[in-house]
Amino acid sequence: MQNRIKGCFFDLDGTLVDSLPGIHKAVVMSLEYLDRQPCSLNETKSFIGNGVDFLIKKIMDLRFIPDFETLKSLFLNNYKKVYLNNSPKYLGCWDAISMIRELITPNLACITNKPYEYARDILDNEGLDFEYLIGGDDPKIRKPSGFGIIEACESFNVDPKSCIYIGDSLVDFQASKNAGCNFIFATYGYGNLDFMPNNSIDSIAELLNKLKSSHNDWGGI
């Protein structure tokens, strides 16, 4: 198996870290400033995964807010105040990454739709080290585009078919397929799929055993 998997790539929110508390706090703070009713935790959760602009547009629609730039600026300013102490890594995350690096492949990357600055700060704050990080600042790279995964593969000089992407949402699945990369669904995260992929994990602690299994068919969904 060590010779088969050449790269292991991760989504961030809902896969490596539970960033929902920080995102929800920033949403509530922003809506309160605008004298709007706060979003519930579950409503905010359903808006995560497609980047900041998608989140803002969903909140605009839900609370009838006309000005995109004002709400986005409010959210980002509030998020800066709360995200570092409200985005904890999932239990077993650090151990899983360390063991994958040692036993499976050293080619590890985080590919997220979160802006690079925030993603970098969260990973550093949580002690999660990756050889490569791609944020969602560039629309051409933002998932469901597969370009971010392809860029990581090119950086490591590996074939996407020999790599695996772990994520918790439909855009993660779509990005992996668009890149020609294998996919593992993180069921514990924020997203929902209307089908169950061939490979899934119910916690990050299960990932190493999933990768080590010589019986998995990484050519399917």
Short mmCIF file of C-alpha atoms in Angstrom, two decimals:
data_model
loop_
_atom_site.label_atom_id
_atom_site.label_comp_id
_atom_site.label_asym_id
_atom_site.label_seq_id
_atom_site.Cartn_x
_atom_site.Cartn_y
_atom_site.Cartn_z
CA MET A 1 0.00 0.00 0.00
CA GLN A 2 2.87 2.35 0.71
CA ASN A 3 3.86 2.10 -2.94
CA ARG A 4 0.32 2.70 -4.20
CA ILE A 5 -0.57 5.92 -2.41
CA LYS A 6 1.71 8.77 -3.47
CA GLY A 7 -0.17 11.70 -1.96
CA CYS A 8 -2.73 12.29 0.76
CA PHE A 9 -4.66 15.56 0.56
CA PHE A 10 -7.20 17.07 2.98
CA ASP A 11 -10.03 19.53 3.12
CA LEU A 12 -9.85 21.79 6.21
CA ASP A 13 -13.24 22.78 7.66
CA GLY A 14 -15.17 19.75 8.84
CA THR A 15 -12.33 17.39 7.95
CA LEU A 16 -9.25 18.43 9.96
CA VAL A 17 -10.75 21.08 12.24
CA ASP A 18 -14.16 21.89 13.67
CA SER A 19 -14.33 25.49 12.48
CA LEU A 20 -18.10 25.77 12.86
CA PRO A 21 -17.96 27.45 16.32
CA GLY A 22 -15.83 30.33 15.02
CA ILE A 23 -17.78 30.78 11.80
CA HIS A 24 -21.08 30.78 13.67
CA LYS A 25 -19.84 33.32 16.22
CA ALA A 26 -18.77 35.67 13.42
CA VAL A 27 -22.10 35.25 11.62
CA VAL A 28 -24.07 36.01 14.80
CA MET A 29 -21.92 39.07 15.58
CA SER A 30 -22.39 40.41 12.05
CA LEU A 31 -26.15 39.93 12.01
CA GLU A 32 -26.55 41.48 15.43
CA TYR A 33 -24.68 44.56 14.19
CA LEU A 34 -27.19 44.81 11.32
CA ASP A 35 -30.15 44.27 13.69
CA ARG A 36 -30.99 40.98 12.03
CA GLN A 37 -32.02 37.75 13.70
CA PRO A 38 -29.03 35.43 14.20
CA CYS A 39 -28.66 32.25 12.15
CA SER A 40 -28.88 28.99 14.02
CA LEU A 41 -25.85 26.74 14.33
CA ASN A 42 -27.37 24.24 11.89
CA GLU A 43 -28.17 26.97 9.37
CA THR A 44 -24.58 28.19 9.48
CA LYS A 45 -23.31 24.62 9.21
CA SER A 46 -25.27 24.09 5.99
CA PHE A 47 -23.55 27.13 4.41
CA ILE A 48 -19.97 25.88 4.97
CA GLY A 49 -17.83 24.28 2.27
CA ASN A 50 -18.10 26.50 -0.77
CA GLY A 51 -16.04 29.46 0.37
CA VAL A 52 -16.73 32.81 2.02
CA ASP A 53 -18.73 34.32 -0.86
CA PHE A 54 -21.18 31.39 -0.86
CA LEU A 55 -21.61 31.71 2.91
CA ILE A 56 -22.33 35.42 2.65
CA LYS A 57 -24.83 35.00 -0.19
CA LYS A 58 -26.74 32.32 1.72
CA ILE A 59 -26.96 34.57 4.79
CA MET A 60 -28.10 37.48 2.59
CA ASP A 61 -30.91 35.37 1.18
CA LEU A 62 -31.92 34.06 4.59
CA ARG A 63 -32.00 37.44 6.33
CA PHE A 64 -32.92 39.68 3.36
CA ILE A 65 -29.70 41.69 3.41
CA PRO A 66 -29.10 43.65 0.16
CA ASP A 67 -25.45 44.69 0.47
CA PHE A 68 -22.97 41.87 -0.17
CA GLU A 69 -19.79 43.86 0.45
CA THR A 70 -21.01 45.27 3.76
CA LEU A 71 -21.95 41.87 5.13
CA LYS A 72 -18.77 40.24 3.85
CA SER A 73 -16.60 42.94 5.40
CA LEU A 74 -18.45 42.64 8.71
CA PHE A 75 -18.12 38.88 8.72
CA LEU A 76 -14.40 38.86 7.90
CA ASN A 77 -13.63 41.50 10.53
CA ASN A 78 -15.57 39.56 13.16
CA TYR A 79 -14.09 36.25 12.08
CA LYS A 80 -10.59 37.61 12.60
CA LYS A 81 -11.50 38.19 16.25
CA VAL A 82 -12.69 34.67 16.99
CA TYR A 83 -11.44 32.04 14.55
CA LEU A 84 -8.13 31.05 16.15
CA ASN A 85 -9.65 30.02 19.45
CA ASN A 86 -12.76 28.50 17.90
CA SER A 87 -11.41 26.09 15.27
CA PRO A 88 -10.11 23.08 17.22
CA LYS A 89 -8.61 20.10 15.42
CA TYR A 90 -10.59 16.90 15.65
CA LEU A 91 -9.59 14.33 18.23
CA GLY A 92 -6.84 12.12 16.84
CA CYS A 93 -6.06 14.45 13.94
CA TRP A 94 -2.43 15.16 14.79
CA ASP A 95 -1.66 11.48 15.39
CA ALA A 96 -3.34 10.44 12.15
CA ILE A 97 -1.37 12.92 10.06
CA SER A 98 1.91 12.01 11.74
CA MET A 99 1.38 8.29 11.17
CA ILE A 100 0.29 8.78 7.56
CA ARG A 101 3.44 10.81 6.92
CA GLU A 102 5.57 8.04 8.47
CA LEU A 103 3.83 4.94 7.15
CA ILE A 104 1.99 5.90 3.95
CA THR A 105 3.41 8.98 2.19
CA PRO A 106 5.25 12.21 3.10
CA ASN A 107 3.33 14.06 0.37
CA LEU A 108 0.63 15.74 2.44
CA ALA A 109 -1.39 18.79 1.43
CA CYS A 110 -4.34 20.78 2.69
CA ILE A 111 -6.59 22.08 -0.10
CA THR A 112 -9.40 24.29 1.16
CA ASN A 113 -11.86 26.91 -0.01
CA LYS A 114 -11.04 28.98 3.07
CA PRO A 115 -8.81 32.00 2.30
CA TYR A 116 -5.14 31.09 2.59
CA GLU A 117 -4.40 33.50 5.45
CA TYR A 118 -7.05 32.01 7.72
CA ALA A 119 -6.20 28.45 6.78
CA ARG A 120 -2.50 29.02 7.46
CA ASP A 121 -3.21 30.56 10.86
CA ILE A 122 -5.57 27.78 11.93
CA LEU A 123 -3.17 25.02 10.90
CA ASP A 124 -0.28 26.71 12.70
CA ASN A 125 -2.37 27.36 15.79
CA GLU A 126 -3.48 23.72 15.94
CA GLY A 127 0.00 22.35 15.31
CA LEU A 128 -0.93 20.72 11.99
CA ASP A 129 1.96 20.71 9.54
CA PHE A 130 1.51 20.19 5.81
CA GLU A 131 4.04 20.24 3.02
CA TYR A 132 1.63 22.15 0.79
CA LEU A 133 -1.36 24.43 1.43
CA ILE A 134 -3.77 25.82 -1.14
CA GLY A 135 -6.44 28.33 -0.12
CA GLY A 136 -9.59 29.35 -1.93
CA ASP A 137 -8.52 32.90 -2.81
CA ASP A 138 -8.27 32.18 -6.55
CA PRO A 139 -11.68 31.37 -8.15
CA LYS A 140 -9.95 29.17 -10.74
CA ILE A 141 -8.60 26.92 -8.00
CA ARG A 142 -11.57 27.01 -5.66
CA LYS A 143 -13.40 23.69 -5.34
CA PRO A 144 -15.28 22.09 -7.07
CA SER A 145 -12.45 22.86 -9.46
CA GLY A 146 -9.84 20.13 -9.45
CA PHE A 147 -7.00 22.57 -10.14
CA GLY A 148 -5.92 22.79 -6.50
CA ILE A 149 -5.48 19.03 -6.27
CA ILE A 150 -3.69 18.99 -9.61
CA GLU A 151 -1.33 21.75 -8.44
CA ALA A 152 -0.50 19.72 -5.33
CA CYS A 153 0.17 16.66 -7.46
CA GLU A 154 2.45 18.65 -9.73
CA SER A 155 4.29 20.03 -6.70
CA PHE A 156 4.96 16.49 -5.47
CA ASN A 157 5.48 15.14 -8.99
CA VAL A 158 2.83 12.44 -8.54
CA ASP A 159 -0.12 11.21 -10.60
CA PRO A 160 -3.57 12.21 -9.26
CA LYS A 161 -4.67 8.59 -9.73
CA SER A 162 -2.17 7.60 -7.04
CA CYS A 163 -3.47 10.21 -4.58
CA ILE A 164 -6.40 10.44 -2.18
CA TYR A 165 -8.44 13.46 -1.16
CA ILE A 166 -10.35 13.44 2.13
CA GLY A 167 -13.29 15.81 2.48
CA ASP A 168 -16.74 16.21 3.94
CA SER A 169 -18.82 17.82 1.20
CA LEU A 170 -20.12 17.49 -2.33
CA VAL A 171 -17.64 20.10 -3.63
CA ASP A 172 -14.82 17.99 -2.17
CA PHE A 173 -16.07 14.93 -4.01
CA GLN A 174 -16.49 16.92 -7.22
CA ALA A 175 -12.99 18.40 -6.94
CA SER A 176 -11.45 14.97 -6.48
CA LYS A 177 -13.28 13.62 -9.52
CA ASN A 178 -12.40 16.68 -11.62
CA ALA A 179 -8.75 16.12 -10.74
CA GLY A 180 -8.87 12.36 -11.35
CA CYS A 181 -8.06 11.73 -7.69
CA ASN A 182 -9.48 9.13 -5.31
CA PHE A 183 -11.87 10.26 -2.57
CA ILE A 184 -12.66 9.40 1.04
CA PHE A 185 -15.79 10.93 2.56
CA ALA A 186 -15.51 12.32 6.10
CA THR A 187 -19.01 11.55 7.39
CA TYR A 188 -18.35 13.40 10.66
CA GLY A 189 -18.06 16.78 8.92
CA TYR A 190 -20.56 19.38 7.76
CA GLY A 191 -21.67 18.19 4.34
CA ASN A 192 -24.20 15.70 3.06
CA LEU A 193 -24.13 13.56 -0.06
CA ASP A 194 -27.16 11.94 -1.66
CA PHE A 195 -25.06 8.80 -2.14
CA MET A 196 -22.42 7.02 -0.11
CA PRO A 197 -18.96 6.82 -1.73
CA ASN A 198 -17.11 3.52 -1.72
CA ASN A 199 -14.75 4.80 0.96
CA SER A 200 -15.70 6.78 4.04
CA ILE A 201 -14.57 7.38 7.62
CA ASP A 202 -16.62 8.29 10.68
CA SER A 203 -13.66 9.94 12.44
CA ILE A 204 -10.21 11.17 11.48
CA ALA A 205 -8.75 8.50 13.74
CA GLU A 206 -10.02 5.84 11.30
CA LEU A 207 -8.08 7.22 8.36
CA LEU A 208 -4.78 5.42 8.82
CA ASN A 209 -6.40 1.98 8.87
CA LYS A 210 -8.48 2.92 5.84
CA LEU A 211 -5.35 3.86 3.91
CA LYS A 212 -3.42 0.82 5.05
CA SER A 213 -6.11 -1.59 3.93
CA SER A 214 -4.79 -3.48 0.91
CA HIS A 215 -8.31 -4.41 -0.16
CA ASN A 216 -9.58 -0.93 -1.00
CA ASP A 217 -10.27 -0.18 -4.65
CA TRP A 218 -9.04 3.40 -4.99
CA GLY A 219 -10.23 3.51 -8.59
CA GLY A 220 -13.88 3.89 -7.64
CA ILE A 221 -15.94 6.54 -5.90
#
